[in-house]
PDB file of C-alpha atoms in Angstrom:
ATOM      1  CA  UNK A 197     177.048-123.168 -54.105  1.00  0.00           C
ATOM      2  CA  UNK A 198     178.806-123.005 -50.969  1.00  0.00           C
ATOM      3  CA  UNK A 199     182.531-124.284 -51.223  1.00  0.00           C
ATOM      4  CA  UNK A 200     182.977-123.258 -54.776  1.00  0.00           C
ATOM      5  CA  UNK A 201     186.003-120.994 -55.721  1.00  0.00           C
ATOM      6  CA  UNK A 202     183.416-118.343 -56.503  1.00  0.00           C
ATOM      7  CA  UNK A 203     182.069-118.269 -53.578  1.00  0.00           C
ATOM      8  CA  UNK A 204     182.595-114.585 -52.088  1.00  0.00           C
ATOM      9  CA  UNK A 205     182.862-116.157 -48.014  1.00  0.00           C
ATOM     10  CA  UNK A 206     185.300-118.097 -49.572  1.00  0.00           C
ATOM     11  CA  UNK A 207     187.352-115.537 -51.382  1.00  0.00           C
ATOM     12  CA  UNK A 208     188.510-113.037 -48.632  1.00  0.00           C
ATOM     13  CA  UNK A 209     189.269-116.219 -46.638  1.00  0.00           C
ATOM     14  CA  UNK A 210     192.183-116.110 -47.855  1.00  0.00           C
ATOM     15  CA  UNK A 211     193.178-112.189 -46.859  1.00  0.00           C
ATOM     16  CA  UNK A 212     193.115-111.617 -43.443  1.00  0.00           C
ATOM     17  CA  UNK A 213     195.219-108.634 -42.484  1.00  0.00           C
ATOM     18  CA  UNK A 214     192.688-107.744 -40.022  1.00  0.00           C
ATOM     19  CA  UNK A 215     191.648-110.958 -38.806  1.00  0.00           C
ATOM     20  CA  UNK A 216     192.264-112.272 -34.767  1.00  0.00           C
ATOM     21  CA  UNK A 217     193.531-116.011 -34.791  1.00  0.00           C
ATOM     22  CA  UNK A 218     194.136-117.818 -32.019  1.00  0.00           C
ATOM     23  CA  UNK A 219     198.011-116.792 -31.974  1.00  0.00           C
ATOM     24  CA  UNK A 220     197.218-113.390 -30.723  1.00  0.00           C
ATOM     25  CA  UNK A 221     194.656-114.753 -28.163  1.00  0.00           C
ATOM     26  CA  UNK A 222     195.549-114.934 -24.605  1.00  0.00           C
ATOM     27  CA  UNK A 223     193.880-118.200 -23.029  1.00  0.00           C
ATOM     28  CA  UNK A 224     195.781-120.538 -20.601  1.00  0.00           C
ATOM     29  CA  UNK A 225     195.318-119.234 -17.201  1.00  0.00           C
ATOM     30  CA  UNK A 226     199.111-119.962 -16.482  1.00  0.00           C
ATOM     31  CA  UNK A 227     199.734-116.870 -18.886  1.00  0.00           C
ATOM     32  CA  UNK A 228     196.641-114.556 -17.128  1.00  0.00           C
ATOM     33  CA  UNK A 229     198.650-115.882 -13.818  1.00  0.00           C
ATOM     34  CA  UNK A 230     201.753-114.693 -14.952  1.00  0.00           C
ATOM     35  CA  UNK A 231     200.832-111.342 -16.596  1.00  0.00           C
ATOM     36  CA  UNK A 232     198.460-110.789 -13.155  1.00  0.00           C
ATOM     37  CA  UNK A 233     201.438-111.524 -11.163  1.00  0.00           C
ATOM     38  CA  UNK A 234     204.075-108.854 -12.976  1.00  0.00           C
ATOM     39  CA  UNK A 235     201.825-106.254 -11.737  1.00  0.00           C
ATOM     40  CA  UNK A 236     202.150-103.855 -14.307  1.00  0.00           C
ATOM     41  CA  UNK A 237     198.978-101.958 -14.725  1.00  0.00           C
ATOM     42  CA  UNK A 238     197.904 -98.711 -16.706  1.00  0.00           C
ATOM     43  CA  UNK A 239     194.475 -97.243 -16.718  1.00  0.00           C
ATOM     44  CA  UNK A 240     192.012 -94.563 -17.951  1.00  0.00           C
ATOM     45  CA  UNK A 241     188.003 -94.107 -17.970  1.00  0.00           C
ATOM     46  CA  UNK A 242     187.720 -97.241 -20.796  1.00  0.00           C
ATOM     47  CA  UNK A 243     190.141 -99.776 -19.206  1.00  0.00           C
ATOM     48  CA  UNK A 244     192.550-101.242 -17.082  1.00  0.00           C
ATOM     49  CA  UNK A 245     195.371-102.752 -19.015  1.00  0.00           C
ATOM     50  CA  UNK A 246     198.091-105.521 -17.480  1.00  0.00           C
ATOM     51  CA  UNK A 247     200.889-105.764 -19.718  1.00  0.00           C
ATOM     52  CA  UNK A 248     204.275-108.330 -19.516  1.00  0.00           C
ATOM     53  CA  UNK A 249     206.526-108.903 -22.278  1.00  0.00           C
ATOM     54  CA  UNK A 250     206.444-111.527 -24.408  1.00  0.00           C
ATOM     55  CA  UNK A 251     209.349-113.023 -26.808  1.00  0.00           C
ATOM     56  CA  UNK A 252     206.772-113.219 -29.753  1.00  0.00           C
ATOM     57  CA  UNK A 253     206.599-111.133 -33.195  1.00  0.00           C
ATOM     58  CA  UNK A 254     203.170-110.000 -31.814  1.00  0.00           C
ATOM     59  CA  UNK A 255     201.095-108.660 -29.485  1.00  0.00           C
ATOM     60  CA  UNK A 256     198.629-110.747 -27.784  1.00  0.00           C
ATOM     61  CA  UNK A 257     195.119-110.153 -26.191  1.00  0.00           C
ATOM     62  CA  UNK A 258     192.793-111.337 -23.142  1.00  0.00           C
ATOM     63  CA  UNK A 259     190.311-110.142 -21.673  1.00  0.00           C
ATOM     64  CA  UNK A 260     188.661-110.583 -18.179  1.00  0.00           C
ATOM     65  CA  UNK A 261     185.444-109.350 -18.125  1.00  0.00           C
ATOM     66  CA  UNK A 262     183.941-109.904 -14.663  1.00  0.00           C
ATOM     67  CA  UNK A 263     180.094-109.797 -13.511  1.00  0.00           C
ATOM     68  CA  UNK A 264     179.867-105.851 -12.172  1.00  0.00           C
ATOM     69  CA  UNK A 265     179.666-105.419 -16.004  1.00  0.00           C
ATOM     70  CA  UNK A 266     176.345-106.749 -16.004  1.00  0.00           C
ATOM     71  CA  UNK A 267     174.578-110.349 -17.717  1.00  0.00           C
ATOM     72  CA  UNK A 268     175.768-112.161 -19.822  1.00  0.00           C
ATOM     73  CA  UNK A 269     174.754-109.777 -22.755  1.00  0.00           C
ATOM     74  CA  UNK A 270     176.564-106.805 -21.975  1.00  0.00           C
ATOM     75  CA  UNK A 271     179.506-108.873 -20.868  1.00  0.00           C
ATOM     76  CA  UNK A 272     179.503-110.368 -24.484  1.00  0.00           C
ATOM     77  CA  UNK A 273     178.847-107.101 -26.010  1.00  0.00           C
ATOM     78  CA  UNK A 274     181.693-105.331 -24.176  1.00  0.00           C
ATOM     79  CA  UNK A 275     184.167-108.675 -25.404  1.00  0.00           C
ATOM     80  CA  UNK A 276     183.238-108.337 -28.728  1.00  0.00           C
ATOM     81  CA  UNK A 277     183.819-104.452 -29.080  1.00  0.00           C
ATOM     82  CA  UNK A 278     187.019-105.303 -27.089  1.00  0.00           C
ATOM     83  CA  UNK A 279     188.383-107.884 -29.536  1.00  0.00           C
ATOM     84  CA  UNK A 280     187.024-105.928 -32.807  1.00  0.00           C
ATOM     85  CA  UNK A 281     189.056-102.765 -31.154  1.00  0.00           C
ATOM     86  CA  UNK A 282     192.000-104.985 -31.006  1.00  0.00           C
ATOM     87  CA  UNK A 283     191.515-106.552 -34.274  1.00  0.00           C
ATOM     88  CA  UNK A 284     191.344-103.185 -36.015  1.00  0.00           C
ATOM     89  CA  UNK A 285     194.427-101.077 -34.574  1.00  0.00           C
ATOM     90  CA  UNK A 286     196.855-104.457 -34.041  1.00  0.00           C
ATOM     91  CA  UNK A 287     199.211-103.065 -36.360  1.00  0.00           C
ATOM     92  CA  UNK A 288     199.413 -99.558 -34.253  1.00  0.00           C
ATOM     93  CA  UNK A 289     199.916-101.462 -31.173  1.00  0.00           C
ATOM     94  CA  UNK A 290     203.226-102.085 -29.816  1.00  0.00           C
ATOM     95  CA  UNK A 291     204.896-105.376 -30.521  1.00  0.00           C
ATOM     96  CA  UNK A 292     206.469-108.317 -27.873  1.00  0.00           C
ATOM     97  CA  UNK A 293     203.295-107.646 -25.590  1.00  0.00           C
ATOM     98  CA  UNK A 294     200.829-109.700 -23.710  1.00  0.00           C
ATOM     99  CA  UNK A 295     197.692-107.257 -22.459  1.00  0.00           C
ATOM    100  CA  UNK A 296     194.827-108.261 -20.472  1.00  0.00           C
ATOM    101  CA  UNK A 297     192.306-105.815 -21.015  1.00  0.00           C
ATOM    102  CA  UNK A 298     189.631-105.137 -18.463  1.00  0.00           C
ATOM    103  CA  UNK A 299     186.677-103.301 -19.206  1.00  0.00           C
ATOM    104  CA  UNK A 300     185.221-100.728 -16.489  1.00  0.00           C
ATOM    105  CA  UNK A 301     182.103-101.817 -15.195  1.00  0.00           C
ATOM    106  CA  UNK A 302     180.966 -97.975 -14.536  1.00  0.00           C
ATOM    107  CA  UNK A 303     181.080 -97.368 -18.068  1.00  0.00           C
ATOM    108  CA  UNK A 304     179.562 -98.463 -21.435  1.00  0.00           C
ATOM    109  CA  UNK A 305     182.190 -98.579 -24.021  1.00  0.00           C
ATOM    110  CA  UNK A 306     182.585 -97.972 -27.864  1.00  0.00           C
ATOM    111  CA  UNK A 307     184.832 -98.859 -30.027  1.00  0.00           C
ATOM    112  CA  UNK A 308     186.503 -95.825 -30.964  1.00  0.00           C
ATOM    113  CA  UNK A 309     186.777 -95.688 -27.265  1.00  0.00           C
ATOM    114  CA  UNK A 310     188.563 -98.954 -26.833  1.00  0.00           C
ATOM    115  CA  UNK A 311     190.606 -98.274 -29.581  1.00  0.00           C
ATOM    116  CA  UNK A 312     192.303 -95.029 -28.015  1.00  0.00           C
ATOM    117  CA  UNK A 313     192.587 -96.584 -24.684  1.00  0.00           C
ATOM    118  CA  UNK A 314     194.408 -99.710 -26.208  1.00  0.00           C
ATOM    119  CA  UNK A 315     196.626 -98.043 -28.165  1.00  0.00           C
ATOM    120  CA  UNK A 316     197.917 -95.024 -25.804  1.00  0.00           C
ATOM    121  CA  UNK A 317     197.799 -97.890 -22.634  1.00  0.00           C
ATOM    122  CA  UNK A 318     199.453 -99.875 -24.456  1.00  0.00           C
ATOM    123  CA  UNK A 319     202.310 -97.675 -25.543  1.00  0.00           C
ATOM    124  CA  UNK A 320     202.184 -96.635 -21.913  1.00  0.00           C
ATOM    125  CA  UNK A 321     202.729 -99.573 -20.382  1.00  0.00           C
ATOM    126  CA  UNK A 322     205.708-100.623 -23.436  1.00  0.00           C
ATOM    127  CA  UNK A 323     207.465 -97.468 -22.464  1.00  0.00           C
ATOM    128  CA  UNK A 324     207.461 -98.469 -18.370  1.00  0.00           C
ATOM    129  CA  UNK A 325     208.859-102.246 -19.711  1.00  0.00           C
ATOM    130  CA  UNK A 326     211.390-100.888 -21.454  1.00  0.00           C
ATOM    131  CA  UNK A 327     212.596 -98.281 -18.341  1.00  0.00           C
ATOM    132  CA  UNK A 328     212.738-101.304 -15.707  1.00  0.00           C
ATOM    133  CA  UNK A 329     214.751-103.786 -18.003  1.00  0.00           C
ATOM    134  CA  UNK A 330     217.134-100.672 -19.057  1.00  0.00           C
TER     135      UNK A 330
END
């Protein structure tokens, strides 16, 4: 019976630690404007990666996926491996960031993949932050 306190769906509801609510989502375009428009970029074979700080406890995540990446199924595909990356190594990730992540059309991504290039981008682009501001 669906709803019931025995229900396993409705069991690990409850413990998320891995889980990506909508606080660590990127999705008014006045924030992709902004983080566009501070022009700080790192990149590598998986990604490009725009970064700006943000005065939050966490690190938050859009993504842009554009056309060149193919229909609408790889685009999809490549968002979901993006988010599940993201999901998985948050805790690694630097904190007091907002990251757009841009997948590169010329290649088909994993996970593990996406992973490294999040977290090692992401410290990258924390480090350069941190330089301009001290």
């Amino acid at each position: 019976m669906t709803g019931s306190p025995n229900d396993p769906r409705r069991q690990n509801s409850s413990i998320k630690p891995f889980g990506f609510p909508s606080e660590h989502r990127i999705r008014s375009q006045q924030d992709f404007d902004a983080i566009y428009a501070a022009k700080q970029r790192a990149g590598d074979q998986n990604l490009l990666l725009f970064a700006i700080r943000n005065d939050l406890p966490q690190t938050r995540l859009g993504l842009s996926v554009s056309k060149k990446n193919g229909n609408a199924i790889k685009r999809a595909r490549k968002k979901r491996l993006l988010r599940e990356a993201f999901r998985l190594i948050r805790s690694q990730l630097p904190a007091g960031l907002d990251l757009i992540a841009i997948p590169r059309a010329d290649q088909d991504g994993d996970l593990k993949g996406y992973q490294k290039s999040l977290k090692y981008l992401s410290q990258k682009l924390k480090r350069r932050l941190e330089q301009q501001s001290g």
